[in-house]
PDB file of C-alpha atoms in Angstrom:
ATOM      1  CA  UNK A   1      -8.853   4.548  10.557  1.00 87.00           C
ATOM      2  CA  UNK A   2      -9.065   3.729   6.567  1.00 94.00           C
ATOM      3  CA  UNK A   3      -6.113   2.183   5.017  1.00 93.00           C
ATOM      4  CA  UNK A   4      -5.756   3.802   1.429  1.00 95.00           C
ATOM      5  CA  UNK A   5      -4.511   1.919  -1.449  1.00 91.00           C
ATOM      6  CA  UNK A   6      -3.346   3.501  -4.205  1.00 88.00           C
ATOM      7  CA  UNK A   7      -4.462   0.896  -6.392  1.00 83.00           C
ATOM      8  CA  UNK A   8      -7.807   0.695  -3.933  1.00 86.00           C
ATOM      9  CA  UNK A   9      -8.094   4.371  -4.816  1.00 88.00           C
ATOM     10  CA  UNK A  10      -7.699   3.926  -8.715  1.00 86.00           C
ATOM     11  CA  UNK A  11      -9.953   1.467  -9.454  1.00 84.00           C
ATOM     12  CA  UNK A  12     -12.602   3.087  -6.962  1.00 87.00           C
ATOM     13  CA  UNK A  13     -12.475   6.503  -8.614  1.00 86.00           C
ATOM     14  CA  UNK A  14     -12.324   4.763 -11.983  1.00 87.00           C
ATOM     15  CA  UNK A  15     -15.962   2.359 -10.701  1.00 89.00           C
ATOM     16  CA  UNK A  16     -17.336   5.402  -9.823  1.00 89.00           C
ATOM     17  CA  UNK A  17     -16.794   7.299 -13.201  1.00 90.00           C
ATOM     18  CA  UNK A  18     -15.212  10.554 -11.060  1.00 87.00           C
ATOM     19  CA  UNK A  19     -13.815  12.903 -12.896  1.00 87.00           C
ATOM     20  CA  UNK A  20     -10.089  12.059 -11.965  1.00 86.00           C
ATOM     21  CA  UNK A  21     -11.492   8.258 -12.172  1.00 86.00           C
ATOM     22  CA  UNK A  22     -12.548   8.923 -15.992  1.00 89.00           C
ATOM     23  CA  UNK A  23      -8.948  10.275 -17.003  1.00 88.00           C
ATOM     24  CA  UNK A  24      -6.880   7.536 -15.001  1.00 86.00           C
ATOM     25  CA  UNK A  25      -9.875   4.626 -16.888  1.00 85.00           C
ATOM     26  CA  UNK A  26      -8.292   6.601 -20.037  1.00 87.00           C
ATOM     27  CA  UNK A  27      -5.150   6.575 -19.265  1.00 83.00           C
ATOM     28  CA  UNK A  28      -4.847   2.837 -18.380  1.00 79.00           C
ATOM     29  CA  UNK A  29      -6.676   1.628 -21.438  1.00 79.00           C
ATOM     30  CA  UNK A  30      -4.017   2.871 -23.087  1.00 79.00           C
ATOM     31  CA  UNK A  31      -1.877   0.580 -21.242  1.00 71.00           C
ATOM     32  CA  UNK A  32       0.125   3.399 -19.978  1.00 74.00           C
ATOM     33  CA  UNK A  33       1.089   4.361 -16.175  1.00 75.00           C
ATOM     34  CA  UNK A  34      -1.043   6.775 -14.074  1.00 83.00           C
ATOM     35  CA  UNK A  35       1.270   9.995 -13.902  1.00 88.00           C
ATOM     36  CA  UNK A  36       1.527  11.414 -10.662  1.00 91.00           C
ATOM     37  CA  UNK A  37      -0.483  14.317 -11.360  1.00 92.00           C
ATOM     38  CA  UNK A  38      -3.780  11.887 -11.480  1.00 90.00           C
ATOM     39  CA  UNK A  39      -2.586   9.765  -8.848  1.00 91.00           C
ATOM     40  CA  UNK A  40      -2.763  12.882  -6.405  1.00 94.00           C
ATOM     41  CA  UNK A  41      -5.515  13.990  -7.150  1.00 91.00           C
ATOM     42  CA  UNK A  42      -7.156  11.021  -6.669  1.00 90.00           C
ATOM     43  CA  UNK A  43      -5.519  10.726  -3.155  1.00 94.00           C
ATOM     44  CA  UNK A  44      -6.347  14.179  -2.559  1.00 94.00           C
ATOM     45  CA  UNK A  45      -9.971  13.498  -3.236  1.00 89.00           C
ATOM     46  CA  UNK A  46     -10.027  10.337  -0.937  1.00 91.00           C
ATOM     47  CA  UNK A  47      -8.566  12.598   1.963  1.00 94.00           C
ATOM     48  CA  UNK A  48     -11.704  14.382   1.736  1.00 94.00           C
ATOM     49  CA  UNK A  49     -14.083  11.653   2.647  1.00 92.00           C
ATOM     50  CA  UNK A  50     -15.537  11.237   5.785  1.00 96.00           C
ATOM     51  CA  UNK A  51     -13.913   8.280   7.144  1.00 96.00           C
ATOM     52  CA  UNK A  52     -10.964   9.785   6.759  1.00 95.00           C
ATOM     53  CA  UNK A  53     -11.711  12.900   9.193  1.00 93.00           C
ATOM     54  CA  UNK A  54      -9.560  11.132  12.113  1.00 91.00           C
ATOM     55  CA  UNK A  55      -7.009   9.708  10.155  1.00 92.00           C
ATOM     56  CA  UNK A  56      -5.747   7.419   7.370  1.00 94.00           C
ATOM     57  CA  UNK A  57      -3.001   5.169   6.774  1.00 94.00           C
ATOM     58  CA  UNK A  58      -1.310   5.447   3.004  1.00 95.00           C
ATOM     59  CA  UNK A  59      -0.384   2.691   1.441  1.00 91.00           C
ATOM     60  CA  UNK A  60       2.209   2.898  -1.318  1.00 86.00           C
ATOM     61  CA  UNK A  61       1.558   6.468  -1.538  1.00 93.00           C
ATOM     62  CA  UNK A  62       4.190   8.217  -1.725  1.00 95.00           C
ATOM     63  CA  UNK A  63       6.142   6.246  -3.964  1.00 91.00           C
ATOM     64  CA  UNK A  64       8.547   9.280  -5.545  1.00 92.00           C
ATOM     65  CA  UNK A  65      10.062  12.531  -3.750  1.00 95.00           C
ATOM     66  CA  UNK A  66       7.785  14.131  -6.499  1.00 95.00           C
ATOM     67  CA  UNK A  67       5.106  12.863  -4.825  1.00 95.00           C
ATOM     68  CA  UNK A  68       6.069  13.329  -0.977  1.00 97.00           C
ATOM     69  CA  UNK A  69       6.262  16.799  -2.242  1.00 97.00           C
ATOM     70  CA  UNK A  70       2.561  16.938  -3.214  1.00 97.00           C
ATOM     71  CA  UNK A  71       1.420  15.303  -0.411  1.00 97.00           C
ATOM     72  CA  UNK A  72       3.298  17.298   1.700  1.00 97.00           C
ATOM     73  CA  UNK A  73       1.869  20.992  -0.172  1.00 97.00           C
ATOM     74  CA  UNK A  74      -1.865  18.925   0.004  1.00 97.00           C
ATOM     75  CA  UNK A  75      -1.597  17.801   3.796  1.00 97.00           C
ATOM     76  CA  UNK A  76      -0.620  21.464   4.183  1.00 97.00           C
ATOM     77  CA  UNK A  77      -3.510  22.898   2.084  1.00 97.00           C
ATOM     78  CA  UNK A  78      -5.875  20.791   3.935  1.00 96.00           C
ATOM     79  CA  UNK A  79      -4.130  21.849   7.574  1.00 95.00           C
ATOM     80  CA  UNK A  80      -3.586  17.889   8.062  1.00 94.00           C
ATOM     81  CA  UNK A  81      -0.889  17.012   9.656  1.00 91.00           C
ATOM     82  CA  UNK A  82       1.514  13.751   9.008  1.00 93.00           C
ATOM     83  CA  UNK A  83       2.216  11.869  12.289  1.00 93.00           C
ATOM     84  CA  UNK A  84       5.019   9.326  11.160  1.00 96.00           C
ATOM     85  CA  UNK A  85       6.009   7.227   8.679  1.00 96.00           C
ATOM     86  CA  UNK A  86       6.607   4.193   9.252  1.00 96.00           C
ATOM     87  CA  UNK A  87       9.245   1.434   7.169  1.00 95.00           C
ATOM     88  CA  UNK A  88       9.273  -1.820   7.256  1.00 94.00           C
ATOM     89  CA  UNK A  89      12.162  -3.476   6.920  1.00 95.00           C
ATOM     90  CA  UNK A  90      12.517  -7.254   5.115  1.00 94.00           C
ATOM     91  CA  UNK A  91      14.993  -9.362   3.283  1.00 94.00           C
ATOM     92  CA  UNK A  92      14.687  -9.082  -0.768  1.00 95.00           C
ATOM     93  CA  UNK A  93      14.039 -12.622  -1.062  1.00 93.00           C
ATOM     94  CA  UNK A  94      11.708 -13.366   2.443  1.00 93.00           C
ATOM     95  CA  UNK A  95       9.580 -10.465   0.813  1.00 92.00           C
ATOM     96  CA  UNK A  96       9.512 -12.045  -2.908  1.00 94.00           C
ATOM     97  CA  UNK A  97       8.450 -15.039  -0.777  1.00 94.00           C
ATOM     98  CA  UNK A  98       5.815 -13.526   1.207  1.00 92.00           C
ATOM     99  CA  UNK A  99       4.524 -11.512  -1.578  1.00 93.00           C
ATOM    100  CA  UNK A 100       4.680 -14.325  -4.543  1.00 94.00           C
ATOM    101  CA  UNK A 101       2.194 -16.341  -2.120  1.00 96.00           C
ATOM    102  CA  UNK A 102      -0.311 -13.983  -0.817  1.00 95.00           C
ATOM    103  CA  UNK A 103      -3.839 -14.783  -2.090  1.00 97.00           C
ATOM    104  CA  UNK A 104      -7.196 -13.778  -0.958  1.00 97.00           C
ATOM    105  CA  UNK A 105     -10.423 -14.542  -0.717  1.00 97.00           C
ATOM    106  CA  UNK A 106     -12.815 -13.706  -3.331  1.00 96.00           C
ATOM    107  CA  UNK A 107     -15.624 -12.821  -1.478  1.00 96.00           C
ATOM    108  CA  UNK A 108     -14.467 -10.980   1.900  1.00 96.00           C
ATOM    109  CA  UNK A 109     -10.897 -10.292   1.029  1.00 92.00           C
ATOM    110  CA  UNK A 110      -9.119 -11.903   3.887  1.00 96.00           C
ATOM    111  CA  UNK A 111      -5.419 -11.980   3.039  1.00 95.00           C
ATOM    112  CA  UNK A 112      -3.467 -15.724   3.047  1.00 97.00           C
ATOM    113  CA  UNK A 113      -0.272 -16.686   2.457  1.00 96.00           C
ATOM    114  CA  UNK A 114       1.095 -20.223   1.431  1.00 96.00           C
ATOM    115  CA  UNK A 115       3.592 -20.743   3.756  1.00 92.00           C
ATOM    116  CA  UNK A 116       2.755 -18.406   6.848  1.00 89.00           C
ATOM    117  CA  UNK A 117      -1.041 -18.090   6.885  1.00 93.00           C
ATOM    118  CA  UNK A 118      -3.191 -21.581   5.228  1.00 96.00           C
ATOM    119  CA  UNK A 119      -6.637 -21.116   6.268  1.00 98.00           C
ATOM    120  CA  UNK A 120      -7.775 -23.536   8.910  1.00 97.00           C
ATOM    121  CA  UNK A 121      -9.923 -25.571   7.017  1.00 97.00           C
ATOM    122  CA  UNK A 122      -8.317 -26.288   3.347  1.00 96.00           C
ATOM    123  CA  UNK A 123      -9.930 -24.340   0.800  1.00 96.00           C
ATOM    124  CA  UNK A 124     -12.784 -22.451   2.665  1.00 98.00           C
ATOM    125  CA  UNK A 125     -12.253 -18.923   4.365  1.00 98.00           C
ATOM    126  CA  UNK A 126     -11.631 -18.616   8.134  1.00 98.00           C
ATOM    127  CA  UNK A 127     -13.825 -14.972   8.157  1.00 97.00           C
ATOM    128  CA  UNK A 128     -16.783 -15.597   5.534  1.00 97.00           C
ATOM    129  CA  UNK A 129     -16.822 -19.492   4.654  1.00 97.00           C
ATOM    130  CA  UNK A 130     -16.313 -18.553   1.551  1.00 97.00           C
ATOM    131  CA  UNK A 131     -13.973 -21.040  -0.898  1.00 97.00           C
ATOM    132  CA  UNK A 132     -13.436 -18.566  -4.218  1.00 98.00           C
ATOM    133  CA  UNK A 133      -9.959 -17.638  -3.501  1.00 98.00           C
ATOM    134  CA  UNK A 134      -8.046 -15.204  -5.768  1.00 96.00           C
ATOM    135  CA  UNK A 135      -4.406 -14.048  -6.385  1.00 95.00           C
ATOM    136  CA  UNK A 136      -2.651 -10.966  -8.111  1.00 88.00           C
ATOM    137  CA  UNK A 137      -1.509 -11.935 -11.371  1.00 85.00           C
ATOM    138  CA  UNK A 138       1.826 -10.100 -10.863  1.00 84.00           C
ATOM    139  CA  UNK A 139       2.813 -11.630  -7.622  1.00 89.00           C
ATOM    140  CA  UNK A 140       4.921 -13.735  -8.977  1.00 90.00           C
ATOM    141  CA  UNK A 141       9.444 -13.595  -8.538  1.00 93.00           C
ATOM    142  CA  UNK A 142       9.929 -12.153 -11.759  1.00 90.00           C
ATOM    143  CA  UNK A 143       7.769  -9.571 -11.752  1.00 88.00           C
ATOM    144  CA  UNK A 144       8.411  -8.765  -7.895  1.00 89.00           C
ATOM    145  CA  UNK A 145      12.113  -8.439  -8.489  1.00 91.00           C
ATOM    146  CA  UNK A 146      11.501  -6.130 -11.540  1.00 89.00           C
ATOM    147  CA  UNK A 147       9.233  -4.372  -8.603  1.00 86.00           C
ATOM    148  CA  UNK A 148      12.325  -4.439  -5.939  1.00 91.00           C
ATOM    149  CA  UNK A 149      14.102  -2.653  -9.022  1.00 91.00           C
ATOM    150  CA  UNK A 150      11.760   0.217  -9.062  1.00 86.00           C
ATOM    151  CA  UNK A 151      11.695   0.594  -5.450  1.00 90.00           C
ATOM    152  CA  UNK A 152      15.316   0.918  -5.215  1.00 93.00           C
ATOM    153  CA  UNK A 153      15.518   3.295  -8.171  1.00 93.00           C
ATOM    154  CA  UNK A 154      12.196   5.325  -6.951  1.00 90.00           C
ATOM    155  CA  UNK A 155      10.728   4.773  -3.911  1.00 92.00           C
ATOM    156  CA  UNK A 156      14.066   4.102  -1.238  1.00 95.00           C
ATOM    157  CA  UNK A 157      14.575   7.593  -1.486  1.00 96.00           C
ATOM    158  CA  UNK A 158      11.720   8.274   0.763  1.00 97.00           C
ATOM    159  CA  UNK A 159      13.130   7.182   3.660  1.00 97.00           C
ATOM    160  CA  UNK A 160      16.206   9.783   3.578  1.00 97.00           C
ATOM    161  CA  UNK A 161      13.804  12.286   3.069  1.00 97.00           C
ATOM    162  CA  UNK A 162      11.367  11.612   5.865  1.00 97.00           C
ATOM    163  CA  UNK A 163      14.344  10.643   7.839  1.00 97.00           C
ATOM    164  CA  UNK A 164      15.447  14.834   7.325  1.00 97.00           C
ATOM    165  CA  UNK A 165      11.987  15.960   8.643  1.00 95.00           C
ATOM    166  CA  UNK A 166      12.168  13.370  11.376  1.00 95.00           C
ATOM    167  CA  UNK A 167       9.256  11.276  10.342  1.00 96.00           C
ATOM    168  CA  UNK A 168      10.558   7.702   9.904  1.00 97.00           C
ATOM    169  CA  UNK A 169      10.350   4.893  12.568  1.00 97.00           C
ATOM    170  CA  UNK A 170      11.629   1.600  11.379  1.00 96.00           C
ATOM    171  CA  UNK A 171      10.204  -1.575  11.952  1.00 96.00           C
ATOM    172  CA  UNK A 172      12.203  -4.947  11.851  1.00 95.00           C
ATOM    173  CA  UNK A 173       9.619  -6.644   9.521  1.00 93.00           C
ATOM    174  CA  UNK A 174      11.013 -10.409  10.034  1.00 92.00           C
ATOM    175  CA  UNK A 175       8.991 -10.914  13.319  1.00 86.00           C
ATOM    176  CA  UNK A 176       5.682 -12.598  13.280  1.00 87.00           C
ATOM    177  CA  UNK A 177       2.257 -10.488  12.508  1.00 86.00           C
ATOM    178  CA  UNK A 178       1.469 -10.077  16.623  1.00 93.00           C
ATOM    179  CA  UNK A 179       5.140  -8.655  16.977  1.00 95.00           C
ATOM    180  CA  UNK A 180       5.324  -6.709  14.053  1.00 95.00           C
ATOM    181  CA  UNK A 181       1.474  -5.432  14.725  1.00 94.00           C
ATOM    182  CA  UNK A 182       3.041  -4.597  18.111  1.00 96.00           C
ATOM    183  CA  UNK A 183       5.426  -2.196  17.321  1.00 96.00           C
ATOM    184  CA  UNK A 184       2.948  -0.348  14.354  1.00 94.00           C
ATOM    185  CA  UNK A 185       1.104  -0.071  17.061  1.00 94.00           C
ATOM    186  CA  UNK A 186       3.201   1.131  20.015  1.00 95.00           C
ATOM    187  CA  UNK A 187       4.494   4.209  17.308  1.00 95.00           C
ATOM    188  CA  UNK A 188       1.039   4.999  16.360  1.00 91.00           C
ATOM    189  CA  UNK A 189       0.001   5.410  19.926  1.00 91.00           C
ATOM    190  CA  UNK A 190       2.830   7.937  20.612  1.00 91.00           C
ATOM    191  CA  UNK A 191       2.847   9.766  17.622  1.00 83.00           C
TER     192      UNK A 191
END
């Protein structure tokens, strides 16, 4: 099943010049944040694609209770269903860590990591051979504190809410990918 990116599913609706793509291109030329109205729509219309007829993940999406509301009211209007939703749970600073040195390659998009995932061969891809690697310009402390801010303020919550509607399964996010992987997995299969 797809995972969906909200910031996948922005810059894909704004390459493909859809109409909620056109307003959010507008709307971020201006330097100015997405507002939640364009943001769901844009989810809305990725729910409607194909490859998402046996499921999807969402990926930062829902990141208000403004939002879980919409999705919940779209779900409905589409007669989906949500199975779970699933937290993962991680130190402040092991996540600034993690996050500040994630790259990627350029040409395939397998994820790296500085300290936890080198690829085998220095400089060169494990998937593609490729050795154009990239990395978000704001995945850097600063910025992913000031992020850590927002999801305290905004996002955390979430997890009270989908807590109330029995939803949430937690995940000790500390453990290594296979364990980790493990347990998404193990919920996913019994939801």
């Amino acid at each position: 099943i797809p995972q969906l990116s909200t910031g996948d599913m922005l810059r894909e609706a704004v390459a493909a010049e859809t109409e909620v793509g056109k307003k959010a291109k507008a709307v971020m030329d201006a330097g100015q944040l997405v507002s939640d109205e364009i943001v769901n729509a844009i989810v809305s219309e990725r729910l409607d694609a194909d490859d998402c007829k046996n499921g999807f993940i969402l990926d930062g999406y829902p990141r208000t209770l403004e939002q879980a509301d919409a999705l919940e009211k779209m779900l409905s209007e589409k007669g989906i269903g949500l199975d779970v939703v699933i937290e993962l749970k991680v130190d402040d600073e092991a996540l600034v860590e993690r996050i500040s040195g994630r790259y990627t390659c350029a040409n395939c998009g397998e994820g790296y990591q500085d300290s936890f995932k080198k690829p085998e061969e220095e400089g060169k891809c494990d998937r593609c051979g490729g050795t154009d690697f990239k990395r978000r310009p704001d995945d850097n402390p600063d910025t992913l504190r000031t992020r850590l801010m927002a999801y305290y303020k905004e996002t955390s919550p979430l997890l009270g809410y989908y807590f109330a509607k029995d939803s949430l399964k937690s995940i000790d996010g500390m453990g290594d990918i296979a364990e980790i992987s493990g347990s998404i997995s193990s919920i996913l299969e019994s939801a």
